Coordinates of C-alpha atoms in Angstrom, one line a residue:
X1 CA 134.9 88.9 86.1
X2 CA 136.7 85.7 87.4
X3 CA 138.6 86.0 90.6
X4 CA 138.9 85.3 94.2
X5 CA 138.7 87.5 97.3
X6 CA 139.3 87.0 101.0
X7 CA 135.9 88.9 101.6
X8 CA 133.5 90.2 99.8
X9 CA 130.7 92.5 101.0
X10 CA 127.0 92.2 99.3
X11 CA 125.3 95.4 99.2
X12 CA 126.5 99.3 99.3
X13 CA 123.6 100.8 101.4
X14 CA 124.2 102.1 104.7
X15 CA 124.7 98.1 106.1
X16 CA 127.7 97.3 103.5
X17 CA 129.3 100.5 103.3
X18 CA 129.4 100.4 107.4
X19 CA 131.0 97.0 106.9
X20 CA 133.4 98.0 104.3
X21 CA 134.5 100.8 106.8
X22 CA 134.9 98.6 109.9
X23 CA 137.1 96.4 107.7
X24 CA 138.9 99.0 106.6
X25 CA 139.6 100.3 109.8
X26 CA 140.8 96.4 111.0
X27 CA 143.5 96.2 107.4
X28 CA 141.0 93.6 106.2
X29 CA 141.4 93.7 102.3
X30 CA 137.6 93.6 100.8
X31 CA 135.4 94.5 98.0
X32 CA 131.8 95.3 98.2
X33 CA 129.0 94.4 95.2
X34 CA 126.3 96.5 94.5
X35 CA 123.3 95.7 92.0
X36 CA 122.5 99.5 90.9
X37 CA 125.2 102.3 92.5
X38 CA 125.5 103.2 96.5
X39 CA 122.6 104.0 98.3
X40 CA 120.4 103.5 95.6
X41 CA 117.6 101.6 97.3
X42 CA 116.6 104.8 98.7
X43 CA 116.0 106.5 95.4
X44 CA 113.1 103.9 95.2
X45 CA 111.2 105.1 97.6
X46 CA 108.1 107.4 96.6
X47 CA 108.5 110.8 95.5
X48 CA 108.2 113.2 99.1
X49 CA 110.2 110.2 101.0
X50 CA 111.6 111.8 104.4
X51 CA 113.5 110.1 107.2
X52 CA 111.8 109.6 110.3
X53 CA 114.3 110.5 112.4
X54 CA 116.0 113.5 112.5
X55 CA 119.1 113.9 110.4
X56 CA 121.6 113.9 113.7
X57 CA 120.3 110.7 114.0
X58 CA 122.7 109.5 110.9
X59 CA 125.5 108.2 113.1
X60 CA 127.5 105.9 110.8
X61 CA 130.6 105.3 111.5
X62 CA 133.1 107.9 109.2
X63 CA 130.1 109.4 107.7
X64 CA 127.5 111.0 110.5
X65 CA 125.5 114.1 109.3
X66 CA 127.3 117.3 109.6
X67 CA 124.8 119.3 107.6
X68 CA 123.1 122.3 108.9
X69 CA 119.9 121.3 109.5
X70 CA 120.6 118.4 112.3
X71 CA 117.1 118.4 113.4
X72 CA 115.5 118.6 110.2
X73 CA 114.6 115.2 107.8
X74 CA 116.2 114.4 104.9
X75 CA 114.6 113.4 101.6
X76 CA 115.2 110.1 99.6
X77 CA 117.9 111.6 97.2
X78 CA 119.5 113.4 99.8
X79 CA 120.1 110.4 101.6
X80 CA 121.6 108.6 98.5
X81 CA 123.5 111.1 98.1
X82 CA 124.9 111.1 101.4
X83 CA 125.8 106.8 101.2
X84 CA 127.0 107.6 97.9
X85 CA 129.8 110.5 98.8
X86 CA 130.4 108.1 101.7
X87 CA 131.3 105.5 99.7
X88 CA 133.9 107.3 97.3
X89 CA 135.7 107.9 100.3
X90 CA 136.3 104.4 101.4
X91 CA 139.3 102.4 99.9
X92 CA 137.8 99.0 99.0
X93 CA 136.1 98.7 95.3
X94 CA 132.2 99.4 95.4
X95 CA 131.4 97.2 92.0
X96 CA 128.3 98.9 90.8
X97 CA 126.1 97.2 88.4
X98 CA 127.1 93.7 89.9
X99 CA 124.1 92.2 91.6
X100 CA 123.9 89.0 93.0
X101 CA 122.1 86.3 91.3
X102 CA 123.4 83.5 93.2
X103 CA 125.7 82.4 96.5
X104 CA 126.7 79.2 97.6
X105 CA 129.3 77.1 99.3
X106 CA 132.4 75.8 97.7
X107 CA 133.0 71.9 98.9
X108 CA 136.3 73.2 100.1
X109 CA 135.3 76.1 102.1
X110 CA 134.5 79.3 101.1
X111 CA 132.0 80.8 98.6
X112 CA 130.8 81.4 94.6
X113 CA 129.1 84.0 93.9
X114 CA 127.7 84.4 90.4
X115 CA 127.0 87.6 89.6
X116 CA 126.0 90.2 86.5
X117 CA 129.4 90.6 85.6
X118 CA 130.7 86.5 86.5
X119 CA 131.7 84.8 89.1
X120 CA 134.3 85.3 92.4
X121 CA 135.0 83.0 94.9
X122 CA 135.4 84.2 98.3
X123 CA 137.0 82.9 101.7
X124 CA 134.0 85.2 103.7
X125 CA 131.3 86.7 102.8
X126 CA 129.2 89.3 104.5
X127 CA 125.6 90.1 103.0
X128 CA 124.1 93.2 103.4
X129 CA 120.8 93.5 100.9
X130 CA 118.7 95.7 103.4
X131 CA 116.6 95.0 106.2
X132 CA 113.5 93.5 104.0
X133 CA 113.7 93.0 100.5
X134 CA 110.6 91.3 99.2
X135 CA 107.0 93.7 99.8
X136 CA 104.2 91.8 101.6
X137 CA 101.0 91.0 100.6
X138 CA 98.3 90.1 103.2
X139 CA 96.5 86.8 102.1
X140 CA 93.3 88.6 101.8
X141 CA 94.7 90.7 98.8
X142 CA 94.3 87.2 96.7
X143 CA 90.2 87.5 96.6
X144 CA 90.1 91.0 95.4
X145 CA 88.9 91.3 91.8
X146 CA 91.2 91.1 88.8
X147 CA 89.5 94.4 87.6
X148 CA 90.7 96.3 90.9
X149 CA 94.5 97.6 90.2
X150 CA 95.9 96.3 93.4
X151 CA 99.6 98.2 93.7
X152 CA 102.3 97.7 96.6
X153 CA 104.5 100.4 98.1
X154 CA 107.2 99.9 95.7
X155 CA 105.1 101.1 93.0
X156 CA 103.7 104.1 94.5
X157 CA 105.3 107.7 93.4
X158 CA 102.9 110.4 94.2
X159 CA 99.3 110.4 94.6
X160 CA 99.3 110.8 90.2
X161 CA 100.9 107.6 89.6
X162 CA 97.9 106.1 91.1
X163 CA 94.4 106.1 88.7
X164 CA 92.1 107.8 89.5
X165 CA 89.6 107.3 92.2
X166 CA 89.2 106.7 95.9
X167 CA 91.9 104.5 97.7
X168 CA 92.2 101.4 99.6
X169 CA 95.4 101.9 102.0
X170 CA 96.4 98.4 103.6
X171 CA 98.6 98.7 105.9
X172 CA 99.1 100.8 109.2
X173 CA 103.0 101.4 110.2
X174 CA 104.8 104.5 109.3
X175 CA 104.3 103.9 105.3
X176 CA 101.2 103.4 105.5
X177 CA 99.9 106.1 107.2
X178 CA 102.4 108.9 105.2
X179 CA 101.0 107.4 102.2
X180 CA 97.4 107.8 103.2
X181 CA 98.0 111.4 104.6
X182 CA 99.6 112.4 101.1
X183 CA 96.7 110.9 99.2
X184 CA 94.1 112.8 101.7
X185 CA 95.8 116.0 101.2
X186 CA 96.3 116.0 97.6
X187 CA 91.9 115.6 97.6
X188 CA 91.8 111.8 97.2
X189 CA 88.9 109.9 99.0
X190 CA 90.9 107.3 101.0
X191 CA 90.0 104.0 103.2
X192 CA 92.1 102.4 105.7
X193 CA 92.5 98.7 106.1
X194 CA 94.3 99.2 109.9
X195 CA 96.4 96.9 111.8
X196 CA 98.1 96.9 115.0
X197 CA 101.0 99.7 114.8
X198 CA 102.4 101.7 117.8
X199 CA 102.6 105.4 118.1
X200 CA 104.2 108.3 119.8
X201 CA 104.1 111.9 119.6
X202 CA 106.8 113.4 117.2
X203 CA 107.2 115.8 120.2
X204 CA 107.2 116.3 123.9
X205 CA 107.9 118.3 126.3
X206 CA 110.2 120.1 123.8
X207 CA 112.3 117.5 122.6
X208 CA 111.8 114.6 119.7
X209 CA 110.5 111.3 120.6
X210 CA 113.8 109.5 118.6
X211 CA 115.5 111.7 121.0
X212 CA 113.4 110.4 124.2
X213 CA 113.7 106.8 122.8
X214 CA 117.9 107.0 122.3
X215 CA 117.8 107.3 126.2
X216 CA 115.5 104.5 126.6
X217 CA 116.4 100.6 126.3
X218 CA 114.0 101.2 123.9
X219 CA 116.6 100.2 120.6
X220 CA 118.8 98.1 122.7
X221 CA 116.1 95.2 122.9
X222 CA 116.9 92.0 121.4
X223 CA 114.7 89.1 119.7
X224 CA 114.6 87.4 122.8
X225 CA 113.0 89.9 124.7
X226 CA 110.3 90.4 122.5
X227 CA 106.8 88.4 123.2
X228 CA 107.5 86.4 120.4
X229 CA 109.7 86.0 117.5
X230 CA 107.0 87.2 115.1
X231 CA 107.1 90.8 116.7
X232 CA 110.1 91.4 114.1
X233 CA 107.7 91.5 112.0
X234 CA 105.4 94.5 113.5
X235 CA 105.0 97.4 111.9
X236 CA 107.4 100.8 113.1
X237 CA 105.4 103.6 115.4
X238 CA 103.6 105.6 113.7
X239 CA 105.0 109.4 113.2
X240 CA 106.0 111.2 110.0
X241 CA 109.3 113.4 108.9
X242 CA 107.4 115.3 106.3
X243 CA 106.9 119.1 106.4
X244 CA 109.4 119.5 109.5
X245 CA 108.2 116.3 111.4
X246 CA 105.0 116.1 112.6
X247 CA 102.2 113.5 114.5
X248 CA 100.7 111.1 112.6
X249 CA 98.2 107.9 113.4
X250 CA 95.3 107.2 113.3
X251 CA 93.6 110.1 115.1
X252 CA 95.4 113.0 112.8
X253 CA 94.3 110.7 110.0
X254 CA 90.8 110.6 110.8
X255 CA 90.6 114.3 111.5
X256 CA 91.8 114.7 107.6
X257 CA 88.8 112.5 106.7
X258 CA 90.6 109.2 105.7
X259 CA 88.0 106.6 106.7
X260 CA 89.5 103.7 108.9
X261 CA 88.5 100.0 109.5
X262 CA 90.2 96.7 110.3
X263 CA 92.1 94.5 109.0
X264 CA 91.1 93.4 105.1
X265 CA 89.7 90.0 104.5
X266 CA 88.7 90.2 100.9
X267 CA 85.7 90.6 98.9
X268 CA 82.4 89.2 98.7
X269 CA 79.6 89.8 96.8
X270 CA 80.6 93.1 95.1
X271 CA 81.9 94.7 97.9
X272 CA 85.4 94.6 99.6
X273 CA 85.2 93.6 103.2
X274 CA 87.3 94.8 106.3
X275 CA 87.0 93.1 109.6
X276 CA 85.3 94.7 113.0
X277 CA 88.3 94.8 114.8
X278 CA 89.4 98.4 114.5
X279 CA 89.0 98.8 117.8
X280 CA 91.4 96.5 118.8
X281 CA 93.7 98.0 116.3
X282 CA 93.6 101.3 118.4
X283 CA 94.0 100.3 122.0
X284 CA 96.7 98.3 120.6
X285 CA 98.4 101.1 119.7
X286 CA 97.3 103.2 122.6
X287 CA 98.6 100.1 124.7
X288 CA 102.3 100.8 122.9
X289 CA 101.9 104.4 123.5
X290 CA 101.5 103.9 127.5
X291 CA 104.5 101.5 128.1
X292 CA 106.7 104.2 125.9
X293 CA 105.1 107.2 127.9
X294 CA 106.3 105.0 130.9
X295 CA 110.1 104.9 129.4
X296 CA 110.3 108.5 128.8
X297 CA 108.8 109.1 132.4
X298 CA 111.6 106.6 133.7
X299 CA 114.2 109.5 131.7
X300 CA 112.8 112.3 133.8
X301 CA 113.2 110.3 136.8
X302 CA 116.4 109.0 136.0
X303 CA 117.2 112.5 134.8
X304 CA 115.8 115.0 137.0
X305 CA 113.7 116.3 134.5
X306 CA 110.1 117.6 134.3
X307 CA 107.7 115.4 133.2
X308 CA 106.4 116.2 129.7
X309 CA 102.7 116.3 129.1
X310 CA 101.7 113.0 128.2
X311 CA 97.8 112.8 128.4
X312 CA 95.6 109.8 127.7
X313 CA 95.1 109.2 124.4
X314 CA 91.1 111.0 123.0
X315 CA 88.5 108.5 121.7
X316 CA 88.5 107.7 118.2
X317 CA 84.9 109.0 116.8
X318 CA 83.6 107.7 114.0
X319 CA 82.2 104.8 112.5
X320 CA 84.5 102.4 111.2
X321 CA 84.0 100.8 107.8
X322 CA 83.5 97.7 107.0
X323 CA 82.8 97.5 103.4
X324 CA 83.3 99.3 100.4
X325 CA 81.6 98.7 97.1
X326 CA 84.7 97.4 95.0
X327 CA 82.7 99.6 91.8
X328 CA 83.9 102.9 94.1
X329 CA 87.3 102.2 94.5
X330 CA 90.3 103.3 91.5
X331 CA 93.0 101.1 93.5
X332 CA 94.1 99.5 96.5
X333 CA 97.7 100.6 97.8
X334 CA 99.4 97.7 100.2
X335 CA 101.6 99.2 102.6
X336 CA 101.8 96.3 105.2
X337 CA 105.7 95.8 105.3
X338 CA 108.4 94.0 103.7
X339 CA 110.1 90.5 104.4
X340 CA 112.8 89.0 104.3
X341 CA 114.2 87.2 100.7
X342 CA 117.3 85.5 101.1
X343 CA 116.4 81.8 100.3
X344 CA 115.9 83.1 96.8
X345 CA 119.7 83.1 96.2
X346 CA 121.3 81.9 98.6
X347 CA 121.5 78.2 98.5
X348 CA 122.3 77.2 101.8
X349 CA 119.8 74.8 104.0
X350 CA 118.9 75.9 107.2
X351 CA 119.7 78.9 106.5
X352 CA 116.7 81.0 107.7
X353 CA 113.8 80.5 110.5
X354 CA 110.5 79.9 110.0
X355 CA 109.9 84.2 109.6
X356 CA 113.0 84.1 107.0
X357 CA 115.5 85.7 109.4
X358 CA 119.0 84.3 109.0
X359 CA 119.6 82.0 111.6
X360 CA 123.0 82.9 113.2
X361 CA 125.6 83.6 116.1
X362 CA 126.2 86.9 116.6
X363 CA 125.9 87.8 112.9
X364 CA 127.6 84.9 111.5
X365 CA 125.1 82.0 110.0
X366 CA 125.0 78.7 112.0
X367 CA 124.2 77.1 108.7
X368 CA 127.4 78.0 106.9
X369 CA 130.4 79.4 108.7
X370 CA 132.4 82.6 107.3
X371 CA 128.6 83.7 105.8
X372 CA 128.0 87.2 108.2
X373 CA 124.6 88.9 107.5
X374 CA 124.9 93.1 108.5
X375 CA 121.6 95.4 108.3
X376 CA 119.0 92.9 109.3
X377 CA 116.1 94.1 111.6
X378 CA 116.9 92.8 114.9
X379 CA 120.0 91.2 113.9
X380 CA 120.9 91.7 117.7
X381 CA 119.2 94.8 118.8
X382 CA 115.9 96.7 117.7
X383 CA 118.6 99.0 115.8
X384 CA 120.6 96.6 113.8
X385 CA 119.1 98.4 110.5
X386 CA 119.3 101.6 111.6
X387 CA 120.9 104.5 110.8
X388 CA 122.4 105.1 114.2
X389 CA 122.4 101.4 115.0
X390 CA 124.1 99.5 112.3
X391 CA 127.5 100.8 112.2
X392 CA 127.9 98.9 116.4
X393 CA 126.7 95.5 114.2
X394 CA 129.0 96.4 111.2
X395 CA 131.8 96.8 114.0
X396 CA 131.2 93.3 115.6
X397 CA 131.2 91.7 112.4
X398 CA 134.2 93.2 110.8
X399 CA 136.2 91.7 114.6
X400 CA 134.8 88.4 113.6
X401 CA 136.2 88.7 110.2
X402 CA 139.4 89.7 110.9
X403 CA 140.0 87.5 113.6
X404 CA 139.0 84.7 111.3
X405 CA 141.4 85.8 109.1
X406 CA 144.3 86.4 111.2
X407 CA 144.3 90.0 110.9
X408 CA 145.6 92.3 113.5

């Protein structure tokens, strides 16, 4: 492949396929690269993968869910499988197979792109690689023995592709704590390494807590109205989709036996150490729990609606841990998130902040003009990535493109 394009869209998971439908609706002529096939990012996930929020919360634009189970939670595959029907049905090229090694700019404007299968040049390009691409390791996972199998998220299938032996969880956001709940239930001894992570009840007062939040300003906040910039980076409340939806944090994971501590900070003398700040860890969460409780409150008001029961959260019992002889554990299972990875291969300087985020205007990067990024966590609201939240980004971006181009 040796060619030019007017656009080209990076990535077919929910964020490019969006874009490539917003063009399409605008006449803007496009085609969009994908390293494996549509929605395949998904089928990476472990084995019992759900969505956390319910399946009616697929809004994308041309392809909601119209299943019959809108308040159920789909599975990894089924989600593929929805992106990938979606994506026959749109009229640009999806290039499967075609990753993206490398993108830079061309002296004379525009952009090559050297891919599996050559290089294109294009006038605009949008990327759209997923909301975090690179897994995180804490710093503290660098003084854990060699012997110790230490294994991130992407590597996790099922509670068997782990060896034997009790677990080290580290992390504490959704993933995290799904993970450790599988592991508990399948019989495995498992530790906690917690962090701060908010959480919600999957249900009250009869209705879903996505379904409280969409009727918040919960979603609609932007970077600048967060504490700091870093809060991109915090973990997502903690709730699960498995088994019909249910609660999950660290209460309902205590009461299964996982033992919890804070954060990790390495190992020392034959024992792996976790910090004496669970504590904070929880009223952080509880902390979360009351300012939400307060949104959905503001609903009812709003609303006329009764008040659901909301109580104060219950002490945590238990002693936390704050060693574990490294002899005892099989592996230790990081959980703690994903960051961004677009310096990698994109060469363009200035191109990210200090947390990696692209740094742009309205989706388009200040560092090199006619380069849009779609699908990034807080690209300009809480739900630029998601599900029900990307396809209002996609839409802004495809205007920007076809008014750059001239197209009506």
């Amino acid at each position: 492949m040796s060619e030019d394009a007017d656009v080209v869209v990076i990535g077919a998971g929910q964020a490019g396929l969006a874009t490539s439908h917003e063009l399409e609706q605008r006449g803007v002529e496009h085609v969009v690269l994908e390293a494996e096939t549509p929605g395949s990012s998904w089928r990476h996930r472990w084995d019992s993968f759900t969505l956390v929020g319910q399946n009616h919360t697929v809004r994308l634009p041309g392809a909601p869910y119209r299943g019959e189970d809108p308040y159920g939670f789909m599975g990894r595959d089924e989600i593929a499988g929805h992106l990938e029907s979606w994506a026959g049905r749109l009229r640009a090229p999806v290039r499967g197979g075609c990753a993206v090694r490398r993108l830079q700019p061309r002296a004379g404007g525009g952009f090559t792109l050297d891919t599996d299968s050559g290089t294109l040049v294009s006038r605009v390009v949008v990327v759209s690689t997923g909301a975090y691409q690179r897994p995180h390791r804490p710093a503290a996972c660098a003084g854990l023995p060699a012997s110790l199998p230490v294994i991130d998220l992407t590597g996790y299938a099922n509670p068997g592709s782990l060896p034997d032996g009790p677990v080290l969880v580290v992390g504490s956001g959704q993933s995290a704590c799904q993970v450790a709940e599988e592991l508990a239930l399948s019989g495995r001894e498992v530790v906690m390494a917690c962090g701060r992570a908010p959480w919600f009840p999957r249900r009250a007062g009869g209705r879903d807590v996505f379904e409280w939040l969409l009727d918040t300003p919960f979603f609609d906040q932007r970077v600048e109205e967060l504490p700091t910039p870093a809060a991109r980076l915090g973990a997502n409340p903690q709730v699960s989709g498995a088994g019909g939806g249910h609660d999950l944090h660290y209460r309902t994971l205590a009461a299964l036996g996982v033992r919890l501590g804070g954060h990790l900070l390495g190992a020392q003398d034959g024992d792996v150490r976790l910090a004496p700040d669970l504590d904070a860890s929880v009223a952080f969460g509880d902390g979360v729990y009351r300012t939400l409780r307060d949104l959905v409150f503001a609903v009812c008001a709003r609303q006329g609606l009764e008040r659901p029961d909301l109580p104060e959260p219950a002490p945590l019992t238990g002693a936390p841990v704050e060693s574990v002889p490294v002899g005892r554990l099989g592996s230790v299972l990081v959980a703690a998130g994903f960051r961004p990875d677009y310096t990698s291969w994109i060469r363009v300087p200035g191109l990210v902040d200090d947390l990696g985020f692209p740094v742009h205007t309205d989706g388009e990067s200040t560092a090199a003009p006619d380069l849009h990024f779609v699908g990034v966590h807080f690209l300009r609201r809480r739900s630029s990535a998601l599900l029900f939240g990307v396809g209002a980004d996609a839409a802004c971006t495809a205007d920007r493109v076809a008014a750059r181009l001239g197209v009506a």
